[in-house]
PDB file of C-alpha atoms in Angstrom:
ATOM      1  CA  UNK S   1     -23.623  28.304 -59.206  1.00 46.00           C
ATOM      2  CA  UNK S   2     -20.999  26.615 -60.720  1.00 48.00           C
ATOM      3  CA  UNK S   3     -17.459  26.738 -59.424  1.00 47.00           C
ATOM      4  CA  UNK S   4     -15.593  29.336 -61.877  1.00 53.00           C
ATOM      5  CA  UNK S   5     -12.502  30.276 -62.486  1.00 59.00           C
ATOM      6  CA  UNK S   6     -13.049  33.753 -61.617  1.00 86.00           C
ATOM      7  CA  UNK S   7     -14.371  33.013 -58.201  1.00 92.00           C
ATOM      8  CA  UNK S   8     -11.247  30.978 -57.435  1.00 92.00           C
ATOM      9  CA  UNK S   9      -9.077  33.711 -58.600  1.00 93.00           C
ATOM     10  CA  UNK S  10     -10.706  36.614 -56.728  1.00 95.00           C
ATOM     11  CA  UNK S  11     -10.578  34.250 -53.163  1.00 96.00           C
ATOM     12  CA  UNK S  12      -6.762  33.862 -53.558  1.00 95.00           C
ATOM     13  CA  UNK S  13      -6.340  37.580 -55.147  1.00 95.00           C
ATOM     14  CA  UNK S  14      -8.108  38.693 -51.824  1.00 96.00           C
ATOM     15  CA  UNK S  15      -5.974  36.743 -49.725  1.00 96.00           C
ATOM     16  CA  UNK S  16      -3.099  37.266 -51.555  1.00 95.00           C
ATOM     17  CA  UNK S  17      -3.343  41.355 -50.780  1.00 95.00           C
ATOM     18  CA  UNK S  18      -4.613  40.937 -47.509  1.00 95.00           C
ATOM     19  CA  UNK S  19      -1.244  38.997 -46.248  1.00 94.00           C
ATOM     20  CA  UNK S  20       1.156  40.507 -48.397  1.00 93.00           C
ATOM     21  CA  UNK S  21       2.250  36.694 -49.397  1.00 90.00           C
ATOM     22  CA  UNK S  22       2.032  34.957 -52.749  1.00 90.00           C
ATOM     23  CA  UNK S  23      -0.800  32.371 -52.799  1.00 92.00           C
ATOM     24  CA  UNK S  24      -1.422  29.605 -55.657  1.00 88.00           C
ATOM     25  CA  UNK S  25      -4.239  27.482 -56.126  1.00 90.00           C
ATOM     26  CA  UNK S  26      -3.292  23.589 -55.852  1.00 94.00           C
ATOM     27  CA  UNK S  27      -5.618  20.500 -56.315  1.00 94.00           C
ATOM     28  CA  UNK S  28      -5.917  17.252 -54.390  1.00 95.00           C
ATOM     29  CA  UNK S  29      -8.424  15.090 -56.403  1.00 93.00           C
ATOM     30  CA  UNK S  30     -11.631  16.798 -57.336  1.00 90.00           C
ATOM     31  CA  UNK S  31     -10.742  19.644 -54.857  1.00 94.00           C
ATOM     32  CA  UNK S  32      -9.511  23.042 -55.290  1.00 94.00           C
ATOM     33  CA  UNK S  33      -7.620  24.409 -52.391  1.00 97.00           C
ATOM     34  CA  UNK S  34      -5.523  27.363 -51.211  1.00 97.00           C
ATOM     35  CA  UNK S  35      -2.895  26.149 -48.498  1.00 95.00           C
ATOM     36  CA  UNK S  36      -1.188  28.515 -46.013  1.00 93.00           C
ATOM     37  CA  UNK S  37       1.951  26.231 -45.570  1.00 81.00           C
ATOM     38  CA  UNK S  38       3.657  27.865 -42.473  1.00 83.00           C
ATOM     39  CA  UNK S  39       0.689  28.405 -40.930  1.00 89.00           C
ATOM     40  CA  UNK S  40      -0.306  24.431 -41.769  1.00 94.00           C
ATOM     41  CA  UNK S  41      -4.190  26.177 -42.631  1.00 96.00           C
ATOM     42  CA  UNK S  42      -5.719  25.169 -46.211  1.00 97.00           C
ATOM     43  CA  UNK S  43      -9.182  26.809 -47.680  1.00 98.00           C
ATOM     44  CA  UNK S  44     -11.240  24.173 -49.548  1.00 97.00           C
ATOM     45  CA  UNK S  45     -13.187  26.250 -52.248  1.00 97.00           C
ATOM     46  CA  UNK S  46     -16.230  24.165 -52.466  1.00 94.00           C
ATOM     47  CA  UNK S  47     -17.292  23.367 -55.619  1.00 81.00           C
ATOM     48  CA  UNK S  48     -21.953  23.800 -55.265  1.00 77.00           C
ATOM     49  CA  UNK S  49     -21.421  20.569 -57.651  1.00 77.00           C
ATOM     50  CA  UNK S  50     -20.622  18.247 -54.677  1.00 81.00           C
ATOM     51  CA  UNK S  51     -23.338  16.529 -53.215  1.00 83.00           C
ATOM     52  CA  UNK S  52     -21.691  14.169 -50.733  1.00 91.00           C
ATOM     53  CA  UNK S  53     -20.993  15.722 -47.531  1.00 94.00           C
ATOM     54  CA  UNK S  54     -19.164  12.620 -46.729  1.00 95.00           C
ATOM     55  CA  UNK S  55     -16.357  13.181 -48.615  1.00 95.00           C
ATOM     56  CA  UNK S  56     -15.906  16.696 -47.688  1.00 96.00           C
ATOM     57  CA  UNK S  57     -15.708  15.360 -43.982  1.00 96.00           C
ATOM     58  CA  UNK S  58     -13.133  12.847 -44.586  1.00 97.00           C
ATOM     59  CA  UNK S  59     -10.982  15.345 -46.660  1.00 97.00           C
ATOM     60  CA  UNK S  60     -11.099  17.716 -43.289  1.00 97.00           C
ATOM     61  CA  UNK S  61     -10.151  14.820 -40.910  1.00 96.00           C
ATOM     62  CA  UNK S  62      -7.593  13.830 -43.364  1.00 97.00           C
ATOM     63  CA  UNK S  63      -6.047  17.023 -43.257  1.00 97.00           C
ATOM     64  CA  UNK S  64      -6.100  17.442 -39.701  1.00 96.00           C
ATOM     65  CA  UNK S  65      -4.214  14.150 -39.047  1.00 96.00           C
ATOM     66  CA  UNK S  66      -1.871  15.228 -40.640  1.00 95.00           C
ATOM     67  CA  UNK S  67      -1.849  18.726 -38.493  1.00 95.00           C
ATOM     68  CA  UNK S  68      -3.644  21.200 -40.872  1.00 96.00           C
ATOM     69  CA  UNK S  69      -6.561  22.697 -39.917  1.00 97.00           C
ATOM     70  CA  UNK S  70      -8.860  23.175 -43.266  1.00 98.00           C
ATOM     71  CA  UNK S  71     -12.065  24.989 -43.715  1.00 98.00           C
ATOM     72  CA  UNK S  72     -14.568  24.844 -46.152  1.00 98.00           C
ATOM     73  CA  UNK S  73     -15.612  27.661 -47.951  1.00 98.00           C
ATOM     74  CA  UNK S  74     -18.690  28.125 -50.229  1.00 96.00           C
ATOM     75  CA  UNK S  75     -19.033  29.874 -53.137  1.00 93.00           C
ATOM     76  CA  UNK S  76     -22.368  31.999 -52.115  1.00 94.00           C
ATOM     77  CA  UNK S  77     -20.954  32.756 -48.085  1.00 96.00           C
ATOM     78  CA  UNK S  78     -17.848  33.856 -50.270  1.00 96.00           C
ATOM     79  CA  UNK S  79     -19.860  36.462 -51.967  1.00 94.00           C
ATOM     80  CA  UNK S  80     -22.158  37.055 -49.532  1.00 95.00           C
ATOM     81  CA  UNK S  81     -19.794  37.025 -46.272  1.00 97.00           C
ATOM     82  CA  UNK S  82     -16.743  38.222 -48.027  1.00 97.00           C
ATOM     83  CA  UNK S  83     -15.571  40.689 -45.424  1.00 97.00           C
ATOM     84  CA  UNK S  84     -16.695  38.226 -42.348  1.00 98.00           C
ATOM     85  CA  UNK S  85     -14.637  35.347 -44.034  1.00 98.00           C
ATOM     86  CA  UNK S  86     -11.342  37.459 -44.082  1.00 98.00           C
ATOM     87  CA  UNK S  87     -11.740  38.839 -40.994  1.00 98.00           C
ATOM     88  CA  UNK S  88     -12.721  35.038 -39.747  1.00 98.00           C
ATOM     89  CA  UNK S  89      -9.108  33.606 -41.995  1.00 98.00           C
ATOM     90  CA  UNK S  90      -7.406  36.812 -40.372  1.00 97.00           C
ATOM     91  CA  UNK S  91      -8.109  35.726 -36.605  1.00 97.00           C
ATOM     92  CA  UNK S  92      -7.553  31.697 -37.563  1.00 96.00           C
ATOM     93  CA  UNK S  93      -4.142  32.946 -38.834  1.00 96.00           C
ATOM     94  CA  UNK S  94      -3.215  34.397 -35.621  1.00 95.00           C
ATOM     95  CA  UNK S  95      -2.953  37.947 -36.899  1.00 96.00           C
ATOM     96  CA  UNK S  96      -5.825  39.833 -35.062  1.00 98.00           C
ATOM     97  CA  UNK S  97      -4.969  42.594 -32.810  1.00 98.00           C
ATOM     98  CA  UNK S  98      -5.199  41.994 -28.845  1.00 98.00           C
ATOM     99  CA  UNK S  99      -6.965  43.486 -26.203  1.00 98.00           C
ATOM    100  CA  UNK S 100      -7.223  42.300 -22.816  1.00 98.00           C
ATOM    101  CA  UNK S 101     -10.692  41.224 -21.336  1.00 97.00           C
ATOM    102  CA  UNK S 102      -9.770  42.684 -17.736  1.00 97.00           C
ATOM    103  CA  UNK S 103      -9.267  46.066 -19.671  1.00 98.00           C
ATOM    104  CA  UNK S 104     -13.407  45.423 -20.890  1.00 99.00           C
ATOM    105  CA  UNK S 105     -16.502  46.295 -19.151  1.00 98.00           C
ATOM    106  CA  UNK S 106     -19.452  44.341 -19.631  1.00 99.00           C
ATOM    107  CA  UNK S 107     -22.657  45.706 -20.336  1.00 99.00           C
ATOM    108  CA  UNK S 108     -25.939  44.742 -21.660  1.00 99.00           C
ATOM    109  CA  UNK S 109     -27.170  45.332 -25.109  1.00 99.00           C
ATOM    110  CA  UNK S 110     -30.533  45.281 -27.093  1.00 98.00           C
ATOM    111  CA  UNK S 111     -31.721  42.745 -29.952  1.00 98.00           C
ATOM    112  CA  UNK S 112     -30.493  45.399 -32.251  1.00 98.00           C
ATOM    113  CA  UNK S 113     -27.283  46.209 -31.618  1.00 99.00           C
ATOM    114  CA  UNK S 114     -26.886  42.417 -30.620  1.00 99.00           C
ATOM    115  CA  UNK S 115     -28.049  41.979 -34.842  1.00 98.00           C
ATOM    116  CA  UNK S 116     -25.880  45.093 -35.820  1.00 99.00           C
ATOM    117  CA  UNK S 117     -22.654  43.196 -34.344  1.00 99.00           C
ATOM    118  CA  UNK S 118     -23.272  39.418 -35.727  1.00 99.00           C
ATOM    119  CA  UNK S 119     -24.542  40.804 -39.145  1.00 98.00           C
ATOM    120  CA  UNK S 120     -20.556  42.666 -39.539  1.00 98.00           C
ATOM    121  CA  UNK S 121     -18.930  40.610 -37.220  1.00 98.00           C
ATOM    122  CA  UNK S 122     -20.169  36.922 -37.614  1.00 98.00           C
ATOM    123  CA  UNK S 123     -19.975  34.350 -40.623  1.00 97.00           C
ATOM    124  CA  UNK S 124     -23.413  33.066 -39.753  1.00 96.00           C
ATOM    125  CA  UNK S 125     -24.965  36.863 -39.355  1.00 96.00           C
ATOM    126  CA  UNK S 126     -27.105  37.320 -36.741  1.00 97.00           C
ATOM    127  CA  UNK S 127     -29.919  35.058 -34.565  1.00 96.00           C
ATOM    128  CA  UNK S 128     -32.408  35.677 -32.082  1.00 97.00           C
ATOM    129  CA  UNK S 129     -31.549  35.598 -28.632  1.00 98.00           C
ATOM    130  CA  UNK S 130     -33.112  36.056 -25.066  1.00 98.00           C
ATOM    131  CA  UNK S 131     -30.180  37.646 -23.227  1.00 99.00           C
ATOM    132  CA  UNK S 132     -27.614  39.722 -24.899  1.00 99.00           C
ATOM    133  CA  UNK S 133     -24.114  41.122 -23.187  1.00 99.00           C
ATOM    134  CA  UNK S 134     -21.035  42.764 -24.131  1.00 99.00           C
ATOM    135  CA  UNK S 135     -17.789  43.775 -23.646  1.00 99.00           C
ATOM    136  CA  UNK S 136     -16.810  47.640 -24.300  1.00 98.00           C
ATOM    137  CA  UNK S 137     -13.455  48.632 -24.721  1.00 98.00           C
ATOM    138  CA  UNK S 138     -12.860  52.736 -24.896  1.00 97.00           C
ATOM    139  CA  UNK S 139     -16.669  53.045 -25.369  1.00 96.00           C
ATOM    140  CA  UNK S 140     -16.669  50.352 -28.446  1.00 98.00           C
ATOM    141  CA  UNK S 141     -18.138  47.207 -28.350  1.00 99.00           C
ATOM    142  CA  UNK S 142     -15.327  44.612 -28.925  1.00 99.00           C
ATOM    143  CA  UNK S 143     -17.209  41.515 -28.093  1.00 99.00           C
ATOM    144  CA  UNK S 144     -21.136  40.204 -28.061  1.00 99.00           C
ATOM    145  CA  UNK S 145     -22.659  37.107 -26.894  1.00 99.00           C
ATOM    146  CA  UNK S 146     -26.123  35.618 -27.127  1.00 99.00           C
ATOM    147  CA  UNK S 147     -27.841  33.269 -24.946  1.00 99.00           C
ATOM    148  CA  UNK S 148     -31.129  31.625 -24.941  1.00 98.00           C
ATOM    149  CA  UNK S 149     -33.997  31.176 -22.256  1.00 97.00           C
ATOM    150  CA  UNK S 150     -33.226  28.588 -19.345  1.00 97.00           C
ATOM    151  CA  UNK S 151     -34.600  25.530 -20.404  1.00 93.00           C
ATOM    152  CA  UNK S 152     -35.760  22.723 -18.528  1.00 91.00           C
ATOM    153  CA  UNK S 153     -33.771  19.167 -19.635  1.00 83.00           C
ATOM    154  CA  UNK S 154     -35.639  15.630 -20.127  1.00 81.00           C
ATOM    155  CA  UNK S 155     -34.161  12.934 -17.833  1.00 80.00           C
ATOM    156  CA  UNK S 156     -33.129  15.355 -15.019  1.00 81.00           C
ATOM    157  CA  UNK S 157     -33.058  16.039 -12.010  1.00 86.00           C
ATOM    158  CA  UNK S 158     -36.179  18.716 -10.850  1.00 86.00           C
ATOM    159  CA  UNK S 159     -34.724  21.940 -11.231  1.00 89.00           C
ATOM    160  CA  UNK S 160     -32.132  21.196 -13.861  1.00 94.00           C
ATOM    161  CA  UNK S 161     -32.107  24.137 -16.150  1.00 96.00           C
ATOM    162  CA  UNK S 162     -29.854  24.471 -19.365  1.00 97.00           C
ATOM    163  CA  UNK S 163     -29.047  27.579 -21.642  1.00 98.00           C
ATOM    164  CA  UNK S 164     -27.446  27.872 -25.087  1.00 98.00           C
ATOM    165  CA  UNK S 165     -24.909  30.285 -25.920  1.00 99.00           C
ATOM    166  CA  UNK S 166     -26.292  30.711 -29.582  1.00 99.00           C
ATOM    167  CA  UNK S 167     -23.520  33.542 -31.038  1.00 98.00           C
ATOM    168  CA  UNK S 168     -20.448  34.471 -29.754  1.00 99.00           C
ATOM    169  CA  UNK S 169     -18.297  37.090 -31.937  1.00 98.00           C
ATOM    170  CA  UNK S 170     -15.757  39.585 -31.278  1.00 98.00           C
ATOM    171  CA  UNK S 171     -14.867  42.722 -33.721  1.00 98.00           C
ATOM    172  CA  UNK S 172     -13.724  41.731 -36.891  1.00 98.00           C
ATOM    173  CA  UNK S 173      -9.680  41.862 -36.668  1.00 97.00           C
ATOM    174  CA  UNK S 174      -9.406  41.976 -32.593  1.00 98.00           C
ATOM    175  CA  UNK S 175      -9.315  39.041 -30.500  1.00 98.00           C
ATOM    176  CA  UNK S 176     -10.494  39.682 -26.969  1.00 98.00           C
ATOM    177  CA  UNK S 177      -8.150  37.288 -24.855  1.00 98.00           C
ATOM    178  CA  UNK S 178     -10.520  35.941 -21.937  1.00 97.00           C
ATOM    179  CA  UNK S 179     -13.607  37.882 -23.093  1.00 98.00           C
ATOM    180  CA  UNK S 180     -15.528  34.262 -24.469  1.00 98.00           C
ATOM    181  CA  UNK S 181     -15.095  33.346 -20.698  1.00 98.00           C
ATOM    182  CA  UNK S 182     -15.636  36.549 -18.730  1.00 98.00           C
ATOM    183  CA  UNK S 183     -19.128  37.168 -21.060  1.00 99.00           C
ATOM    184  CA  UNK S 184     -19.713  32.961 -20.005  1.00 98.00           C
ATOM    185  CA  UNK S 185     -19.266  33.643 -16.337  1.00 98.00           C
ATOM    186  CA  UNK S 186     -21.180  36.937 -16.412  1.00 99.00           C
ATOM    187  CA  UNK S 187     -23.942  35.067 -18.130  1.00 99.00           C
ATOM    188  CA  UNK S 188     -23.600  32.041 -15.638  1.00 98.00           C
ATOM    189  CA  UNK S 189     -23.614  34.317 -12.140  1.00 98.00           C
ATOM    190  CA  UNK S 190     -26.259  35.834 -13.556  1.00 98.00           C
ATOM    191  CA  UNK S 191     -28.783  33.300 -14.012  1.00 98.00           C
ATOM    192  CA  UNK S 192     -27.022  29.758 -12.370  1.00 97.00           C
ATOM    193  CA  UNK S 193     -27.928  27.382 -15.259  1.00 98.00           C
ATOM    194  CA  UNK S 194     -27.052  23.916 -14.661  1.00 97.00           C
ATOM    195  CA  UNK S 195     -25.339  23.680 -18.150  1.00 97.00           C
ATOM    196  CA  UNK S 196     -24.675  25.724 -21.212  1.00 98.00           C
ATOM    197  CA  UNK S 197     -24.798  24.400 -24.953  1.00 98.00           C
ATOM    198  CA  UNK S 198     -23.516  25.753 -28.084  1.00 98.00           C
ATOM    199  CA  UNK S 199     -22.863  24.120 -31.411  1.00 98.00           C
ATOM    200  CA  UNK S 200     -19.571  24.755 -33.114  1.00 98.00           C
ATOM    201  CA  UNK S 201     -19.859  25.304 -37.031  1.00 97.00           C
ATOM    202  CA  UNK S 202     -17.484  21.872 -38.511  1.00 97.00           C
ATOM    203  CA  UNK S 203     -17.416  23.876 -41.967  1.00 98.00           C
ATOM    204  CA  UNK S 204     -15.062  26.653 -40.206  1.00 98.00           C
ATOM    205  CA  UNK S 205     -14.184  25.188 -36.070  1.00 96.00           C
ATOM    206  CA  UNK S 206     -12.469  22.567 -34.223  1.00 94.00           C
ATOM    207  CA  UNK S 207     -14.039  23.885 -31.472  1.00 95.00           C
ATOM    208  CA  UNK S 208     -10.930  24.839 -29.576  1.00 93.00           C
ATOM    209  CA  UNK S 209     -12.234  27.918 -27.928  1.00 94.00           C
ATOM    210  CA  UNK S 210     -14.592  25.444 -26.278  1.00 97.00           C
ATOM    211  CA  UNK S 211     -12.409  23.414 -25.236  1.00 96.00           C
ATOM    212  CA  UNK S 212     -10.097  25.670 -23.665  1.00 96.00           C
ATOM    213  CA  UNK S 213     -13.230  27.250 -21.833  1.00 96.00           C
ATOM    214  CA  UNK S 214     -14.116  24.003 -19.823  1.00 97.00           C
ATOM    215  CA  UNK S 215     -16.847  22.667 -22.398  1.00 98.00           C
ATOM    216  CA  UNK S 216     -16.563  19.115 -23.827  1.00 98.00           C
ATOM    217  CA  UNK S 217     -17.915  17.690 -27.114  1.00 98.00           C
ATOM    218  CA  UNK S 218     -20.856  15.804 -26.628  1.00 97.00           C
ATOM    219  CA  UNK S 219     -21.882  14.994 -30.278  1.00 97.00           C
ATOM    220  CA  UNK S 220     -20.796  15.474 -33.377  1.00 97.00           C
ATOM    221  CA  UNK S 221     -24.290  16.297 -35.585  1.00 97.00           C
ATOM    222  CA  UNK S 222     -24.955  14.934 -38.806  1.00 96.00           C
ATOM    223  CA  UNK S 223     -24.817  17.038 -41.956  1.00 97.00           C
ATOM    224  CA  UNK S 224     -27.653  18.949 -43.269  1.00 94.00           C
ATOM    225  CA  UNK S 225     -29.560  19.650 -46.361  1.00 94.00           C
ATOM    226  CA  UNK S 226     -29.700  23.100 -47.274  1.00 94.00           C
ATOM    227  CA  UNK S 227     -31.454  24.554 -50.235  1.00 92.00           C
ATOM    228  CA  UNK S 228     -29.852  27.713 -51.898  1.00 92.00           C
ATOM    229  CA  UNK S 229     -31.904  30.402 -53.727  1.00 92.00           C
ATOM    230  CA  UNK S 230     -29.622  30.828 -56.902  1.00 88.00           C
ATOM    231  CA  UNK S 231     -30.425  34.183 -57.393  1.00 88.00           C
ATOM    232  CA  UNK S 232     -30.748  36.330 -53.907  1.00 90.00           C
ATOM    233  CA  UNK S 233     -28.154  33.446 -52.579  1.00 91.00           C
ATOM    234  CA  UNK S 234     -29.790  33.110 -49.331  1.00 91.00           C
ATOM    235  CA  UNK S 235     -29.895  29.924 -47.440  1.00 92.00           C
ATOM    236  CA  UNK S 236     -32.928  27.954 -46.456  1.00 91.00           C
ATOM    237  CA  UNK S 237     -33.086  24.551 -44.314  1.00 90.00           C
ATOM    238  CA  UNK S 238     -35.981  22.674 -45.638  1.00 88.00           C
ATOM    239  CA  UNK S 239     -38.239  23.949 -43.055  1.00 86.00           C
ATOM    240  CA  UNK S 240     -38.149  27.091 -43.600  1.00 85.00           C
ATOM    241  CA  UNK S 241     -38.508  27.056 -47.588  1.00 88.00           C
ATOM    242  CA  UNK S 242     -41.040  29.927 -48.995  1.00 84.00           C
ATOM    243  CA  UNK S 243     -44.442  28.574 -49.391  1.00 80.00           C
ATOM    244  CA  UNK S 244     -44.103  29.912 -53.063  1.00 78.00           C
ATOM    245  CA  UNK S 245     -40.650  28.733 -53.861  1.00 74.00           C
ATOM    246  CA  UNK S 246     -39.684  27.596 -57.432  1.00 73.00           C
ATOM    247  CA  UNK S 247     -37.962  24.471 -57.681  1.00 74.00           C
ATOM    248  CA  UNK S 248     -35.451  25.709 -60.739  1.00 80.00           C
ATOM    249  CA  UNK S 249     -34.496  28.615 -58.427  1.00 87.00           C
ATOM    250  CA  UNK S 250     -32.693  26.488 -56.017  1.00 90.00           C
ATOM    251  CA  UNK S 251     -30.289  24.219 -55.530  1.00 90.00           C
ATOM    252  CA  UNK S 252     -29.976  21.677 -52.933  1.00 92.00           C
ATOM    253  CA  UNK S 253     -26.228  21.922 -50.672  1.00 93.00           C
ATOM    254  CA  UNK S 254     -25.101  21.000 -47.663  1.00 95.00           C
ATOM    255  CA  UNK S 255     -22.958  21.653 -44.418  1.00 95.00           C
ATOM    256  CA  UNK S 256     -20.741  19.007 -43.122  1.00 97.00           C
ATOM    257  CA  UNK S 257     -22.494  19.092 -39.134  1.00 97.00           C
ATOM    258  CA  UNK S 258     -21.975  20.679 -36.452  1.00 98.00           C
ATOM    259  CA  UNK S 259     -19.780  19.743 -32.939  1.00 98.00           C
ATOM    260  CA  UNK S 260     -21.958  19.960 -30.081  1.00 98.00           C
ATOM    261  CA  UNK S 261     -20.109  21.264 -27.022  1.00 98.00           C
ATOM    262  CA  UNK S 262     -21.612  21.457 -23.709  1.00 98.00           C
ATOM    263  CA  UNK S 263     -20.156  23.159 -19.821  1.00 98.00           C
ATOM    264  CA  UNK S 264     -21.370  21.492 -17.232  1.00 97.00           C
ATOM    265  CA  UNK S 265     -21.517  23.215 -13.931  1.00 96.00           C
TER     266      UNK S 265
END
């Protein structure tokens, strides 16, 4: 798993194509990177031999001081994601088409077309999730969201009952304008938590849909350990590790954390 040269040249060959623009790969230190100047947007292409999440954070936070917003982008989601990761570059670029949420309906949808959407339409693929709505637009789904079970909070009042919104994902090259908070107050009339949760992924967000949607940051998580089978290139936390794993097969990575953003209410 190795960082080649190959892999770096089909990430800015795809990107290249995709938005008709000539892209070079650049270094700063021991990372390889693939900047969008105008747009002030950088890719780090994350090298698997890293192992200090540390410095991957303070490259980010360097970069957005200075008023670029930079992802990180591993080799297996690469090959594994590659259509989710354009479309996800495609909508951070600004170049997504729009349709307007009062123009949607919202409807409710099963587990399974709730896992049909995330798996083509989300980085992270799919999750399980207790309530499930949508937006249709001209008898498409444009838009899904995913909540969990109210949950009751330690250290509040009786009563108190919070909900995560676990996945949130529109159509791969549409933005939805106002559909994150029409599916959010749907979801809230609905069932009246007290609060809602969600975790925004530090690898790929800044969280600004969040922010612009009432919620404020609350943490910011620690990294995690994550081991990677080298040969299926599926992702494990150590957890959830097969019971009849071989060592050699994996290899231990990492995410840089998560921002945890909570709406109170």
């Amino acid at each position: 798993m190795d960082i080649k040269l190959p892999w770096l040249e089909d990430v800015r060959n795809s990107l290249s194509i995709l938005f008709k623009v000539t892209l070079s790969l650049s270094a700063d230190g021991v990372f390889q990177l693939i900047h969008f100047g105008p747009k002030n947007f950088s890719i780090h292409l994350v090298s698997a031999d890293l192992d200090n999440p540390a410095e991957l954070i303070a490259l980010q936070e360097r970069y957005q001081q200075n008023g670029i917003y930079l992802v990180h982008l591993w080799q297996d989601i690469w090959h594994t994601r590659k259509e989710q990761v354009l479309g996800r570059i495609t909508s951070i670029l600004g170049f997504n088409q729009r349709i307007h949420g009062r123009k949607t309906q919202v409807i409710s949808v099963d587990q399974q077309t709730a896992d049909d959407f995330f798996n083509h339409n989300h980085l992270q693929a799919s999750a399980k999730c207790r309530y499930k709505f949508a937006l249709k637009y001209n008898d498409q789904i444009v838009a899904v969201a995913g909540f969990s079970n109210l949950r009751r909070m330690k250290n509040t009042d009786p009563g108190y009952r919070s909900a995560e919104l676990i996945r949130f994902a529109s159509l791969t090259g549409y933005t939805v304008t106002g559909g994150f908070t029409k599916l959010l107050k749907h979801f809230i009339g609905l069932y009246q938590p007290n609060d809602i949760m969600s975790y925004a992924d530090r690898d790929w967000s800044l969280g600004q849909a969040y922010k612009e949607s009432g919620f404020e940051c609350s943490e910011i998580t620690q990294p995690s350990v994550i081991y990677l089978d080298k040969k299926e290139l599926i992702r494990y936390f150590p957890h959830r590790l097969p019971d009849d794993r071989s060592e050699p097969d994996f290899i231990k990575i990492f995410n840089t954390g998560n921002l945890k953003y909570i709406l109170y209410l």
